[in-house]
CSV table of C-alpha atoms in Angstrom, one decimal:
chain,number,residue,atom,x,y,z
B,935,UNK,CA,3.7,-9.6,-12.8
B,936,UNK,CA,6.5,-8.9,-9.3
B,937,UNK,CA,9.7,-7.2,-10.8
B,938,UNK,CA,12.9,-8.1,-8.2
B,939,UNK,CA,13.7,-5.4,-6.6
B,940,UNK,CA,16.7,-3.7,-8.1
B,941,UNK,CA,16.7,0.9,-6.7
B,942,UNK,CA,13.7,1.4,-6.0
B,943,UNK,CA,11.2,0.9,-3.2
B,944,UNK,CA,8.0,3.1,-4.3
B,945,UNK,CA,5.5,0.3,-2.9
B,946,UNK,CA,4.7,-3.3,-2.3
B,947,UNK,CA,2.7,-3.5,-4.4
B,948,UNK,CA,3.7,-6.4,-7.2
B,949,UNK,CA,6.8,-6.9,-4.8
B,950,UNK,CA,7.2,-10.6,-4.3
B,951,UNK,CA,7.2,-12.7,-1.2
B,952,UNK,CA,10.6,-13.3,-1.7
B,953,UNK,CA,12.3,-10.1,-1.6
B,954,UNK,CA,10.1,-9.1,1.0
B,955,UNK,CA,11.2,-12.2,2.8
B,956,UNK,CA,14.4,-10.4,1.9
B,957,UNK,CA,14.2,-7.5,3.5
B,958,UNK,CA,12.5,-9.1,6.6
B,959,UNK,CA,15.7,-11.2,6.9
B,960,UNK,CA,18.0,-8.7,6.7
B,961,UNK,CA,15.9,-6.3,8.6
B,962,UNK,CA,16.6,-9.2,12.3
B,963,UNK,CA,20.0,-8.2,11.6
B,964,UNK,CA,20.2,-5.0,11.5
B,965,UNK,CA,18.5,-4.4,14.2
B,966,UNK,CA,21.1,-5.6,16.9
B,967,UNK,CA,23.1,-2.3,15.2
B,968,UNK,CA,20.9,-0.1,17.2
B,969,UNK,CA,21.8,-2.0,20.2
B,970,UNK,CA,25.8,-2.0,19.7
B,971,UNK,CA,28.1,0.7,22.3
B,972,UNK,CA,28.4,1.9,18.5
B,973,UNK,CA,26.0,2.3,16.5
B,974,UNK,CA,27.4,2.0,13.0
B,975,UNK,CA,29.0,0.2,10.5
B,976,UNK,CA,30.1,1.1,7.1
B,977,UNK,CA,28.2,-0.9,4.8
B,978,UNK,CA,27.2,2.1,3.3
B,979,UNK,CA,30.2,4.8,3.8
B,980,UNK,CA,30.6,7.3,1.1
B,981,UNK,CA,26.9,7.1,-0.4
B,982,UNK,CA,25.2,10.4,0.6
B,983,UNK,CA,21.6,10.5,0.7
B,984,UNK,CA,18.8,13.1,0.6
B,985,UNK,CA,16.1,13.0,2.6
B,986,UNK,CA,13.5,14.6,1.2
B,987,UNK,CA,10.5,16.0,3.0
B,988,UNK,CA,7.5,18.0,1.7
B,989,UNK,CA,5.2,17.0,4.3
B,990,UNK,CA,5.4,17.1,8.2
B,991,UNK,CA,6.6,14.1,9.3
B,992,UNK,CA,8.7,12.8,13.1
B,993,UNK,CA,8.9,9.4,12.8
B,994,UNK,CA,9.6,8.8,9.5
B,995,UNK,CA,12.1,11.0,8.9
B,996,UNK,CA,13.8,10.3,12.4
B,997,UNK,CA,13.9,6.5,11.9
B,998,UNK,CA,15.1,7.4,8.2
B,999,UNK,CA,17.5,10.2,9.5
B,1000,UNK,CA,19.3,7.4,11.5
B,1001,UNK,CA,18.7,4.4,9.3
B,1002,UNK,CA,21.6,6.3,7.1
B,1003,UNK,CA,24.0,7.8,9.7
B,1004,UNK,CA,24.2,4.3,11.5
B,1005,UNK,CA,25.2,2.8,8.4
B,1006,UNK,CA,27.7,6.2,8.3
B,1007,UNK,CA,26.3,7.4,5.2
B,1008,UNK,CA,25.8,10.8,4.2
B,1009,UNK,CA,22.6,12.1,5.0
B,1010,UNK,CA,20.7,16.0,3.4
B,1011,UNK,CA,18.1,16.3,4.8
B,1012,UNK,CA,15.2,19.0,2.7
B,1013,UNK,CA,12.1,19.9,3.9
B,1014,UNK,CA,9.5,22.0,1.8
B,1015,UNK,CA,9.6,25.5,4.0
B,1016,UNK,CA,12.9,26.8,4.1
B,1017,UNK,CA,13.8,25.4,0.3
B,1018,UNK,CA,13.5,26.7,-3.2
B,1019,UNK,CA,10.1,24.0,-3.0
B,1020,UNK,CA,8.5,27.4,-1.0
B,1021,UNK,CA,9.8,29.7,-4.1
B,1022,UNK,CA,8.0,27.7,-6.0
B,1023,UNK,CA,10.2,24.9,-7.6
B,1024,UNK,CA,9.3,21.9,-9.2
B,1025,UNK,CA,9.6,18.7,-8.1
B,1026,UNK,CA,11.7,18.2,-11.1
B,1027,UNK,CA,13.6,20.8,-10.9
B,1028,UNK,CA,15.0,20.4,-7.0
B,1029,UNK,CA,15.1,16.2,-8.0
B,1030,UNK,CA,17.6,16.9,-11.3
B,1031,UNK,CA,20.0,19.7,-9.1
B,1032,UNK,CA,20.1,17.0,-6.4
B,1033,UNK,CA,21.3,15.0,-8.7
B,1034,UNK,CA,23.6,17.1,-10.0
B,1035,UNK,CA,25.4,16.8,-6.1
B,1036,UNK,CA,25.3,13.8,-7.1
B,1037,UNK,CA,23.1,12.1,-3.9
B,1038,UNK,CA,23.2,8.1,-4.1
B,1039,UNK,CA,19.5,7.9,-2.6
B,1040,UNK,CA,16.5,10.0,-2.3
B,1041,UNK,CA,13.6,9.8,0.4
B,1042,UNK,CA,10.6,11.2,-0.7
B,1043,UNK,CA,7.2,11.8,1.5
B,1044,UNK,CA,4.8,13.4,-0.4
B,1045,UNK,CA,1.5,15.1,-0.6
B,1046,UNK,CA,1.0,13.7,-4.3
B,1047,UNK,CA,0.9,9.9,-5.2
B,1048,UNK,CA,2.6,8.8,-7.4
B,1049,UNK,CA,5.7,11.9,-6.5
B,1050,UNK,CA,8.5,9.1,-6.2
B,1051,UNK,CA,7.2,7.1,-9.4
B,1052,UNK,CA,8.2,10.1,-10.8
B,1053,UNK,CA,11.1,11.1,-10.1
B,1054,UNK,CA,12.4,7.2,-10.1
B,1055,UNK,CA,11.1,6.6,-14.1
B,1056,UNK,CA,13.6,10.5,-13.6
B,1057,UNK,CA,17.2,9.7,-12.1
B,1058,UNK,CA,19.7,7.2,-11.5
B,1059,UNK,CA,19.7,7.5,-7.3
B,1060,UNK,CA,17.7,5.0,-6.0
B,1061,UNK,CA,14.0,6.4,-5.2
B,1062,UNK,CA,13.1,5.5,-1.4
B,1063,UNK,CA,8.8,6.4,-1.0
B,1064,UNK,CA,8.6,7.8,2.5
B,1065,UNK,CA,5.3,7.9,2.2
B,1066,UNK,CA,3.1,9.6,-1.0
B,1067,UNK,CA,-0.2,11.2,-0.7
B,1068,UNK,CA,-3.2,8.5,-0.6
B,1069,UNK,CA,-1.0,6.1,-1.9
B,1070,UNK,CA,2.0,3.5,-0.1
B,1071,UNK,CA,4.2,3.8,2.7
B,1072,UNK,CA,5.7,1.2,2.4
B,1073,UNK,CA,8.5,1.2,4.4
B,1074,UNK,CA,5.8,1.4,7.3
B,1075,UNK,CA,3.8,-1.4,6.0
B,1076,UNK,CA,7.5,-3.8,6.6
B,1077,UNK,CA,8.0,-2.9,9.6
B,1078,UNK,CA,4.4,-3.6,10.2
B,1079,UNK,CA,4.6,-7.1,8.6
B,1080,UNK,CA,8.1,-7.0,10.4
B,1081,UNK,CA,7.0,-6.4,14.2
B,1082,UNK,CA,4.2,-9.6,13.7
B,1083,UNK,CA,6.0,-11.3,12.5
B,1084,UNK,CA,8.5,-11.5,15.8
B,1085,UNK,CA,5.8,-12.0,17.3
B,1086,UNK,CA,4.1,-14.9,15.3
B,1087,UNK,CA,6.3,-16.7,12.9
B,1088,UNK,CA,4.7,-17.3,9.5
B,1089,UNK,CA,1.6,-15.1,8.6
B,1090,UNK,CA,0.0,-17.5,7.2
B,1091,UNK,CA,-3.8,-17.6,7.6
B,1092,UNK,CA,-3.2,-15.1,10.3
B,1093,UNK,CA,-6.4,-12.4,10.9
B,1094,UNK,CA,-5.1,-8.8,11.1
B,1095,UNK,CA,-8.1,-5.9,11.0
B,1096,UNK,CA,-6.6,-2.3,10.2
B,1097,UNK,CA,-9.4,0.0,11.4
B,1098,UNK,CA,-10.4,3.6,10.8
B,1099,UNK,CA,-9.7,5.8,7.4
B,1100,UNK,CA,-8.3,3.2,4.9
B,1101,UNK,CA,-9.4,5.2,1.7
B,1102,UNK,CA,-6.7,8.1,2.4
B,1103,UNK,CA,-4.1,5.8,4.3
B,1104,UNK,CA,-1.2,4.8,2.7
B,1105,UNK,CA,-0.6,3.1,5.4
B,1106,UNK,CA,-3.4,0.3,5.2
B,1107,UNK,CA,-2.5,0.1,1.7
B,1108,UNK,CA,1.3,-0.7,1.9
B,1109,UNK,CA,0.0,-3.3,5.4
B,1110,UNK,CA,-2.6,-4.5,2.9
B,1111,UNK,CA,-0.3,-5.0,-0.9
B,1112,UNK,CA,2.5,-6.7,1.5
B,1113,UNK,CA,0.1,-8.8,3.9
B,1114,UNK,CA,-2.0,-10.7,1.0
B,1115,UNK,CA,1.4,-12.1,-0.4
B,1116,UNK,CA,2.4,-13.1,2.5
B,1117,UNK,CA,-0.4,-14.9,3.1
B,1118,UNK,CA,-2.2,-13.1,5.9
B,1119,UNK,CA,-6.3,-12.6,5.7
B,1120,UNK,CA,-6.8,-9.0,5.9
B,1121,UNK,CA,-10.2,-7.6,6.5
B,1122,UNK,CA,-10.7,-3.4,6.6
B,1123,UNK,CA,-12.8,-2.1,9.0
B,1124,UNK,CA,-14.3,1.8,9.4
B,1125,UNK,CA,-17.4,3.9,8.3
B,1126,UNK,CA,-18.4,3.4,4.8
B,1127,UNK,CA,-17.4,7.0,3.9
B,1128,UNK,CA,-13.5,5.8,5.0
B,1129,UNK,CA,-14.4,2.6,2.6
B,1130,UNK,CA,-12.6,2.7,-0.8
B,1131,UNK,CA,-14.8,1.4,-3.5
B,1132,UNK,CA,-13.7,-1.9,-4.8
B,1133,UNK,CA,-12.0,-2.6,-2.0
B,1134,UNK,CA,-12.3,-6.2,-2.1
B,1135,UNK,CA,-10.6,-6.3,-4.7
B,1136,UNK,CA,-7.2,-6.0,-2.9
B,1137,UNK,CA,-7.7,-9.4,-1.5
B,1138,UNK,CA,-9.0,-8.6,1.8
B,1139,UNK,CA,-12.4,-8.9,4.0
B,1140,UNK,CA,-15.0,-5.5,4.6
B,1141,UNK,CA,-16.3,-5.2,7.5
B,1142,UNK,CA,-18.5,-1.7,8.8
B,1143,UNK,CA,-19.1,-3.5,12.1
B,1144,UNK,CA,-16.4,-3.3,14.9
B,1145,UNK,CA,-17.2,-6.6,17.1
B,1146,UNK,CA,-17.3,-8.7,14.3
B,1147,UNK,CA,-14.4,-7.5,13.0
B,1148,UNK,CA,-11.6,-7.7,15.8
B,1149,UNK,CA,-13.4,-10.9,17.0
B,1150,UNK,CA,-11.3,-12.9,16.1
B,1151,UNK,CA,-8.4,-10.7,15.0
B,1152,UNK,CA,-4.5,-11.9,16.1
B,1153,UNK,CA,-3.1,-8.4,15.0
B,1154,UNK,CA,-5.7,-5.1,15.3
B,1155,UNK,CA,-3.6,-2.4,13.4
B,1156,UNK,CA,-5.7,1.3,14.5
B,1157,UNK,CA,-5.1,3.7,11.9
B,1158,UNK,CA,-5.2,7.6,12.6
B,1159,UNK,CA,-7.8,10.3,11.9
B,1160,UNK,CA,-6.2,12.0,8.9
B,1161,UNK,CA,-8.3,15.7,9.7
B,1162,UNK,CA,-5.6,17.3,7.4
B,1163,UNK,CA,-6.5,14.8,4.3
B,1164,UNK,CA,-10.9,15.8,5.1
B,1165,UNK,CA,-11.8,17.6,2.3
B,1166,UNK,CA,-15.6,17.4,3.7
B,1167,UNK,CA,-17.3,15.5,6.5
B,1168,UNK,CA,-16.5,12.4,6.0
B,1169,UNK,CA,-18.3,11.7,9.3
B,1170,UNK,CA,-20.2,13.9,11.6
B,1171,UNK,CA,-17.6,14.3,14.3
B,1172,UNK,CA,-14.5,13.7,16.2
B,1173,UNK,CA,-16.9,12.3,19.3
B,1174,UNK,CA,-18.5,10.1,17.3
B,1175,UNK,CA,-15.8,8.5,15.3
B,1176,UNK,CA,-14.7,7.8,18.9
B,1177,UNK,CA,-18.1,6.3,19.5
B,1178,UNK,CA,-18.2,4.2,16.4
B,1179,UNK,CA,-15.0,2.6,15.2
B,1180,UNK,CA,-13.0,3.8,18.7
B,1181,UNK,CA,-10.5,1.3,20.3
B,1182,UNK,CA,-10.8,1.7,23.6
B,1183,UNK,CA,-10.4,-0.6,27.0
B,1184,UNK,CA,-13.8,-2.4,26.6
B,1185,UNK,CA,-13.5,-3.0,23.1
B,1186,UNK,CA,-10.6,-5.2,23.8
B,1187,UNK,CA,-12.4,-7.1,25.6
B,1188,UNK,CA,-14.1,-8.1,22.5
B,1189,UNK,CA,-11.0,-9.7,21.0
B,1190,UNK,CA,-8.7,-12.4,21.4
B,1191,UNK,CA,-6.6,-11.5,24.9
B,1192,UNK,CA,-3.8,-11.4,23.6
B,1193,UNK,CA,-4.7,-9.9,20.3
B,1194,UNK,CA,-1.7,-7.3,19.7
B,1195,UNK,CA,-2.6,-3.2,19.1
B,1196,UNK,CA,-0.6,-1.8,16.2
B,1197,UNK,CA,-1.0,2.0,15.2
B,1198,UNK,CA,1.3,4.1,12.8
B,1199,UNK,CA,1.1,7.0,14.3
B,1200,UNK,CA,0.8,10.0,15.2
B,1201,UNK,CA,-1.7,9.0,17.9
B,1202,UNK,CA,-5.6,11.0,18.4
B,1203,UNK,CA,-5.3,9.7,21.9
B,1204,UNK,CA,-8.7,9.8,22.8
B,1205,UNK,CA,-9.8,8.9,19.7
B,1206,UNK,CA,-9.0,6.3,17.1
B,1207,UNK,CA,-7.1,5.2,20.4
B,1208,UNK,CA,-8.4,5.6,23.8
B,1209,UNK,CA,-5.1,6.4,26.8
B,1210,UNK,CA,-4.8,3.2,28.3
B,1211,UNK,CA,-5.0,0.7,25.1
B,1212,UNK,CA,-2.1,2.9,23.7
B,1213,UNK,CA,-0.1,2.6,26.9
B,1214,UNK,CA,-1.7,-0.9,27.3
B,1215,UNK,CA,-0.2,-4.8,27.8
B,1216,UNK,CA,-0.8,-5.7,24.3
B,1217,UNK,CA,0.5,-2.9,23.0
B,1218,UNK,CA,2.5,-2.8,20.5
B,1219,UNK,CA,3.7,0.9,19.2
B,1220,UNK,CA,6.8,1.3,20.0
B,1221,UNK,CA,8.1,-1.8,19.1
B,1222,UNK,CA,6.8,-1.1,16.1
B,1223,UNK,CA,8.9,2.1,16.0
B,1224,UNK,CA,12.3,0.3,16.9
B,1225,UNK,CA,11.5,-1.8,14.2
B,1226,UNK,CA,11.3,1.2,11.7
B,1227,UNK,CA,15.0,1.9,12.4
B,1228,UNK,CA,16.2,-2.0,11.1
B,1229,UNK,CA,14.0,-2.1,8.7
B,1230,UNK,CA,15.3,1.4,6.8
B,1231,UNK,CA,18.4,0.0,6.6
B,1232,UNK,CA,17.8,-3.2,5.5
B,1233,UNK,CA,16.5,-1.3,3.1
B,1234,UNK,CA,18.3,1.1,2.2
B,1235,UNK,CA,21.3,-1.6,2.2
B,1236,UNK,CA,19.8,-3.8,-0.1
B,1237,UNK,CA,19.0,-1.0,-2.5
B,1238,UNK,CA,22.2,1.4,-2.5
B,1239,UNK,CA,24.8,-1.0,-0.6
B,1240,UNK,CA,27.9,-1.7,-3.0
B,1241,UNK,CA,30.4,0.3,-4.7
B,1242,UNK,CA,28.1,1.7,-7.7
B,1243,UNK,CA,24.4,2.8,-8.3
B,1244,UNK,CA,24.7,3.6,-11.8
B,1245,UNK,CA,26.2,1.4,-14.0
B,1246,UNK,CA,24.6,0.2,-16.9
B,1247,UNK,CA,23.0,-3.5,-16.5
B,1248,UNK,CA,25.7,-5.2,-19.1
B,1249,UNK,CA,29.0,-4.3,-16.3
B,1250,UNK,CA,26.9,-4.9,-13.2
B,1251,UNK,CA,26.7,-8.5,-15.0
B,1252,UNK,CA,29.9,-9.2,-15.6
B,1253,UNK,CA,30.6,-7.9,-11.4
B,1254,UNK,CA,28.7,-10.5,-10.7
B,1255,UNK,CA,30.4,-13.1,-12.7
B,1256,UNK,CA,33.5,-11.3,-11.1
B,1257,UNK,CA,31.4,-12.2,-7.6
B,1258,UNK,CA,30.9,-15.7,-8.0
B,1259,UNK,CA,34.4,-16.9,-9.2
B,1260,UNK,CA,35.4,-15.3,-6.4
B,1261,UNK,CA,36.9,-17.3,-3.5
B,1262,UNK,CA,36.6,-16.6,0.5
X,279,UNK,CA,29.7,-22.6,-11.3
X,280,UNK,CA,30.4,-25.3,-8.5
X,281,UNK,CA,32.9,-26.9,-6.7
X,282,UNK,CA,35.5,-29.9,-8.2
X,283,UNK,CA,37.1,-31.4,-5.4
X,284,UNK,CA,40.3,-33.1,-6.0
X,285,UNK,CA,41.8,-34.2,-2.4
X,286,UNK,CA,40.8,-34.5,0.9
X,287,UNK,CA,43.2,-31.9,3.3
X,288,UNK,CA,41.8,-33.1,6.4
X,289,UNK,CA,39.6,-35.9,7.7
X,290,UNK,CA,37.0,-36.2,10.7
X,291,UNK,CA,40.2,-37.7,13.0
X,292,UNK,CA,42.9,-35.2,11.8
X,293,UNK,CA,39.7,-31.9,12.2
X,294,UNK,CA,39.4,-33.0,16.2
X,295,UNK,CA,43.0,-33.0,16.6
X,296,UNK,CA,44.0,-29.5,15.9
X,297,UNK,CA,41.1,-27.7,17.4
X,298,UNK,CA,41.6,-30.1,20.4
X,299,UNK,CA,45.6,-28.8,19.4
X,300,UNK,CA,44.5,-24.8,19.3
X,301,UNK,CA,42.3,-25.6,22.2
X,302,UNK,CA,45.7,-26.5,24.6
X,303,UNK,CA,47.7,-24.1,23.0
X,304,UNK,CA,46.0,-21.1,23.8
X,305,UNK,CA,45.1,-21.6,27.0
X,306,UNK,CA,49.1,-22.1,27.9
X,307,UNK,CA,49.7,-19.3,25.8
X,308,UNK,CA,47.6,-17.8,28.0
X,309,UNK,CA,47.9,-18.9,31.1
X,310,UNK,CA,44.6,-20.4,32.0
X,311,UNK,CA,41.3,-18.9,30.6
X,312,UNK,CA,40.6,-15.5,32.6
X,313,UNK,CA,39.3,-13.2,30.1
X,314,UNK,CA,39.4,-15.3,27.6
X,315,UNK,CA,36.6,-14.9,25.3
X,316,UNK,CA,36.4,-16.7,21.6
X,317,UNK,CA,34.4,-15.4,18.9
X,318,UNK,CA,34.0,-17.2,15.6
X,319,UNK,CA,33.2,-15.1,12.5
X,320,UNK,CA,30.1,-16.5,10.6
X,321,UNK,CA,29.2,-19.2,9.3
X,322,UNK,CA,31.8,-21.9,10.3
X,323,UNK,CA,34.0,-20.4,12.6
X,324,UNK,CA,31.2,-19.6,14.7
X,325,UNK,CA,31.2,-23.3,15.4
X,326,UNK,CA,34.8,-24.0,15.5
X,327,UNK,CA,34.2,-21.4,17.9
X,328,UNK,CA,32.2,-23.2,19.9
X,329,UNK,CA,34.0,-26.7,19.2
X,330,UNK,CA,37.0,-24.6,20.7
X,331,UNK,CA,35.7,-23.5,23.4
X,332,UNK,CA,34.0,-26.2,24.3
X,333,UNK,CA,37.4,-28.7,24.6
X,334,UNK,CA,38.5,-25.5,26.8
X,335,UNK,CA,36.4,-26.5,29.0
X,336,UNK,CA,37.2,-29.9,29.4
X,337,UNK,CA,40.6,-28.9,30.1
X,338,UNK,CA,40.5,-26.1,32.4
X,339,UNK,CA,37.0,-26.9,34.4
X,340,UNK,CA,35.5,-23.3,33.1
X,341,UNK,CA,33.0,-22.2,30.7
X,342,UNK,CA,34.7,-19.7,27.7
X,343,UNK,CA,31.9,-16.9,26.2
X,344,UNK,CA,31.4,-17.2,22.9
X,345,UNK,CA,30.3,-15.2,20.5
X,346,UNK,CA,29.6,-14.7,16.8
X,347,UNK,CA,30.8,-11.8,14.1
X,348,UNK,CA,28.7,-11.4,11.2
X,349,UNK,CA,31.7,-9.1,9.3
X,350,UNK,CA,28.8,-8.4,6.2
X,351,UNK,CA,28.5,-5.4,6.7
X,352,UNK,CA,32.5,-4.4,6.8
X,353,UNK,CA,33.5,-6.2,3.7
X,354,UNK,CA,35.6,-4.1,1.0
X,355,UNK,CA,35.5,-6.2,-1.6
X,356,UNK,CA,31.0,-6.3,-2.4
X,357,UNK,CA,29.8,-4.7,-5.2
X,358,UNK,CA,26.5,-3.5,-7.2
X,359,UNK,CA,24.4,-6.7,-7.9
X,360,UNK,CA,21.3,-6.7,-10.1
X,361,UNK,CA,19.3,-7.4,-7.5
X,362,UNK,CA,17.8,-7.5,-4.0
X,363,UNK,CA,18.1,-11.1,-3.9
X,364,UNK,CA,22.1,-11.3,-4.7
X,365,UNK,CA,22.9,-9.1,-2.3
X,366,UNK,CA,25.5,-10.1,0.7
X,367,UNK,CA,23.3,-11.7,3.2
X,368,UNK,CA,23.3,-9.5,6.6
X,369,UNK,CA,24.1,-12.9,9.5
X,370,UNK,CA,23.5,-11.5,12.7
X,371,UNK,CA,26.5,-10.9,15.1
X,372,UNK,CA,26.1,-11.6,18.7
X,373,UNK,CA,28.9,-10.2,21.0
X,374,UNK,CA,26.3,-10.2,24.2
X,375,UNK,CA,30.2,-10.3,26.1
X,376,UNK,CA,31.7,-6.5,26.8
X,377,UNK,CA,34.8,-7.5,24.7
X,378,UNK,CA,37.0,-4.4,27.1
X,379,UNK,CA,39.9,-5.4,28.7
X,380,UNK,CA,39.1,-8.8,26.9
X,381,UNK,CA,41.1,-11.4,25.2
X,382,UNK,CA,39.9,-11.9,21.8
X,383,UNK,CA,40.2,-15.6,20.2
X,384,UNK,CA,39.1,-14.7,16.8
X,385,UNK,CA,38.0,-17.6,14.9
X,386,UNK,CA,37.7,-18.5,10.8
X,387,UNK,CA,37.8,-21.7,8.7
X,388,UNK,CA,40.3,-20.9,6.2
X,389,UNK,CA,42.6,-17.6,6.9
X,390,UNK,CA,43.1,-16.5,2.9
X,391,UNK,CA,44.2,-12.8,1.4
X,392,UNK,CA,43.3,-11.3,5.2
X,393,UNK,CA,40.9,-9.5,3.9
X,394,UNK,CA,37.4,-10.9,5.9
X,395,UNK,CA,40.4,-10.9,9.2
X,396,UNK,CA,40.8,-6.8,8.5
X,397,UNK,CA,37.0,-6.3,8.2
X,398,UNK,CA,35.5,-8.6,11.6
X,399,UNK,CA,39.2,-7.0,13.0
X,400,UNK,CA,37.5,-3.4,11.9
X,401,UNK,CA,34.1,-4.6,13.8
X,402,UNK,CA,36.0,-5.7,16.9
X,403,UNK,CA,37.5,-3.2,17.9
X,404,UNK,CA,34.0,-0.9,17.5
X,405,UNK,CA,32.2,-3.0,20.4
X,406,UNK,CA,35.3,-1.7,22.9
X,407,UNK,CA,39.0,-2.0,23.6
X,408,UNK,CA,40.2,-5.4,23.9
X,409,UNK,CA,44.0,-5.9,25.4
X,410,UNK,CA,45.0,-8.4,22.6
X,411,UNK,CA,42.9,-10.1,20.0
X,412,UNK,CA,44.5,-13.0,18.4
X,413,UNK,CA,43.6,-15.5,14.8
X,414,UNK,CA,42.9,-18.7,15.4
X,415,UNK,CA,42.4,-21.3,12.1
X,416,UNK,CA,41.9,-24.4,10.5
X,417,UNK,CA,43.0,-24.0,7.7
X,418,UNK,CA,45.7,-21.0,6.4
X,419,UNK,CA,45.9,-21.3,2.9
X,420,UNK,CA,48.5,-18.0,2.2
X,421,UNK,CA,48.3,-15.2,-0.6
X,422,UNK,CA,47.5,-12.5,1.5
X,423,UNK,CA,47.0,-8.8,1.2
X,424,UNK,CA,47.2,-7.4,3.9
X,425,UNK,CA,49.5,-8.7,7.1
X,426,UNK,CA,47.8,-10.7,8.6
X,427,UNK,CA,49.3,-13.7,10.7
X,428,UNK,CA,47.1,-16.5,12.8
X,429,UNK,CA,48.4,-17.0,15.9
X,430,UNK,CA,46.6,-20.7,15.6
X,431,UNK,CA,47.0,-23.1,12.7
X,432,UNK,CA,45.3,-26.0,12.2
X,433,UNK,CA,47.2,-26.6,9.2
X,434,UNK,CA,49.0,-24.5,6.5
X,435,UNK,CA,48.4,-25.7,3.3
X,436,UNK,CA,49.6,-24.4,0.0
X,437,UNK,CA,47.6,-23.3,-2.9
X,438,UNK,CA,47.5,-21.9,-6.3
X,439,UNK,CA,45.4,-19.5,-6.7
X,440,UNK,CA,42.9,-20.3,-9.1
X,441,UNK,CA,42.2,-23.5,-6.6
X,442,UNK,CA,39.9,-23.4,-3.3
X,443,UNK,CA,39.4,-24.6,-0.3
X,444,UNK,CA,36.5,-26.3,1.6
X,445,UNK,CA,35.4,-26.7,4.9
X,446,UNK,CA,32.9,-29.0,5.8
X,447,UNK,CA,31.4,-29.0,9.3
X,448,UNK,CA,29.5,-32.0,10.4
X,449,UNK,CA,27.2,-28.3,11.5
X,450,UNK,CA,26.4,-27.3,8.6
X,451,UNK,CA,27.4,-29.7,5.9
X,452,UNK,CA,26.5,-33.1,8.0
X,453,UNK,CA,31.0,-34.0,7.8
X,454,UNK,CA,33.9,-33.0,9.0
X,455,UNK,CA,35.7,-33.0,5.7
X,456,UNK,CA,38.7,-30.2,4.2
X,457,UNK,CA,38.2,-30.2,0.6
X,458,UNK,CA,40.9,-29.1,-1.8
X,459,UNK,CA,39.4,-28.2,-5.5
X,460,UNK,CA,38.8,-26.3,-8.4
X,461,UNK,CA,36.0,-24.4,-10.5
X,462,UNK,CA,34.0,-26.1,-11.8
X,463,UNK,CA,31.6,-24.6,-14.6
């Protein structure tokens, strides 16, 4: 079922362990570039990338843009307000117009699940999902897994607990797919109203009791309570959520002393995570952000490095044969 | 597709002597080790760079910093491939020394078209402004496509374009030898 990654990264569902490891290994090399005097390599010189953000974002958007610039690609940013999207242009028309301007890659964030898949089927350009509705956020999943792998080495048998609104979380879904593929034991924990039906079919353990969920975890990934996705009241109040599922210094004592605390940001300090935990010794939240740039550089390089994107398969094959016979 | 060896160009002793001679030449030409940084090109160049630095240390009783350069992202010849598993693997560059005003000894195993060295030069100067960059290679097999010349050469080997030169090193291949061969189907 796992097709090798070629031109698009739409999600981690169905991505093989080999492909995930290739991305993580490549990101390891890319991390060093951000520490250079000239934080730039010419790998994607001449490529044009459009960042199409239909939902607000600070981290992901800045991270993609920096990754693109550090690879020497040219980046164009489009957001919902200030573009023709506000005038009612359809996603299809927006994308086809961008392709007509010879864009090589589209990075898209959209509130509708499946929007990147729709574009990928429509366009020759590479499509990278930067978060689609409550579906997936593959580069966030990868950067979380990268951060864990940096700390633990092999993830086989490590226990990772994801806490919060699992139903609406694309971060949770991408983490689950990737971590399960790499052999980690994933537990999801949250109020039953924020737990998707049949979530255990994804290969995770479900736990509604916070203490039981975290007690033997190697890392705890604390999800943001996404008020913008709450159409009905799924829990009584933020205060009550913090009371039952918030991670604070009292609850750190339930965990192993070296358990890592992760958060995809932006944080609601005092709701899902307390001030002292967010800034505490076990938190790797800013390391996640640093790693995010390296992961996005790796994904961009792997998906669209090379001479041309839109060659038909037989030309690619001929090019591969030529590459094979080339000598150093 | 593989490599079929026709002849051994250098054996372990010859490789050792060549590296030793190159190390002496480097020290002689630069009047000592002051300001020297030895930078190897991944992968075999890095091991050769370490060996050169070790010899220089023996000769001059002074340590020389060693760096590693991965030139994949500076290449001009990698083409689109079928999927991400067939992309050129990006290795890790490690230039922890400030290269500005230093004399960089760039080290690679085989000098051929010169494209790798062009990429390495571009990458190196992104790290700073060395006062000089000198090139040391174990084998120069000719067929340059760029105006690039080595300052220190282990052995000049006339080759035809279809031939291949394969350098094997203890650190990676278990044995030191340089082979001349052809591509086999």
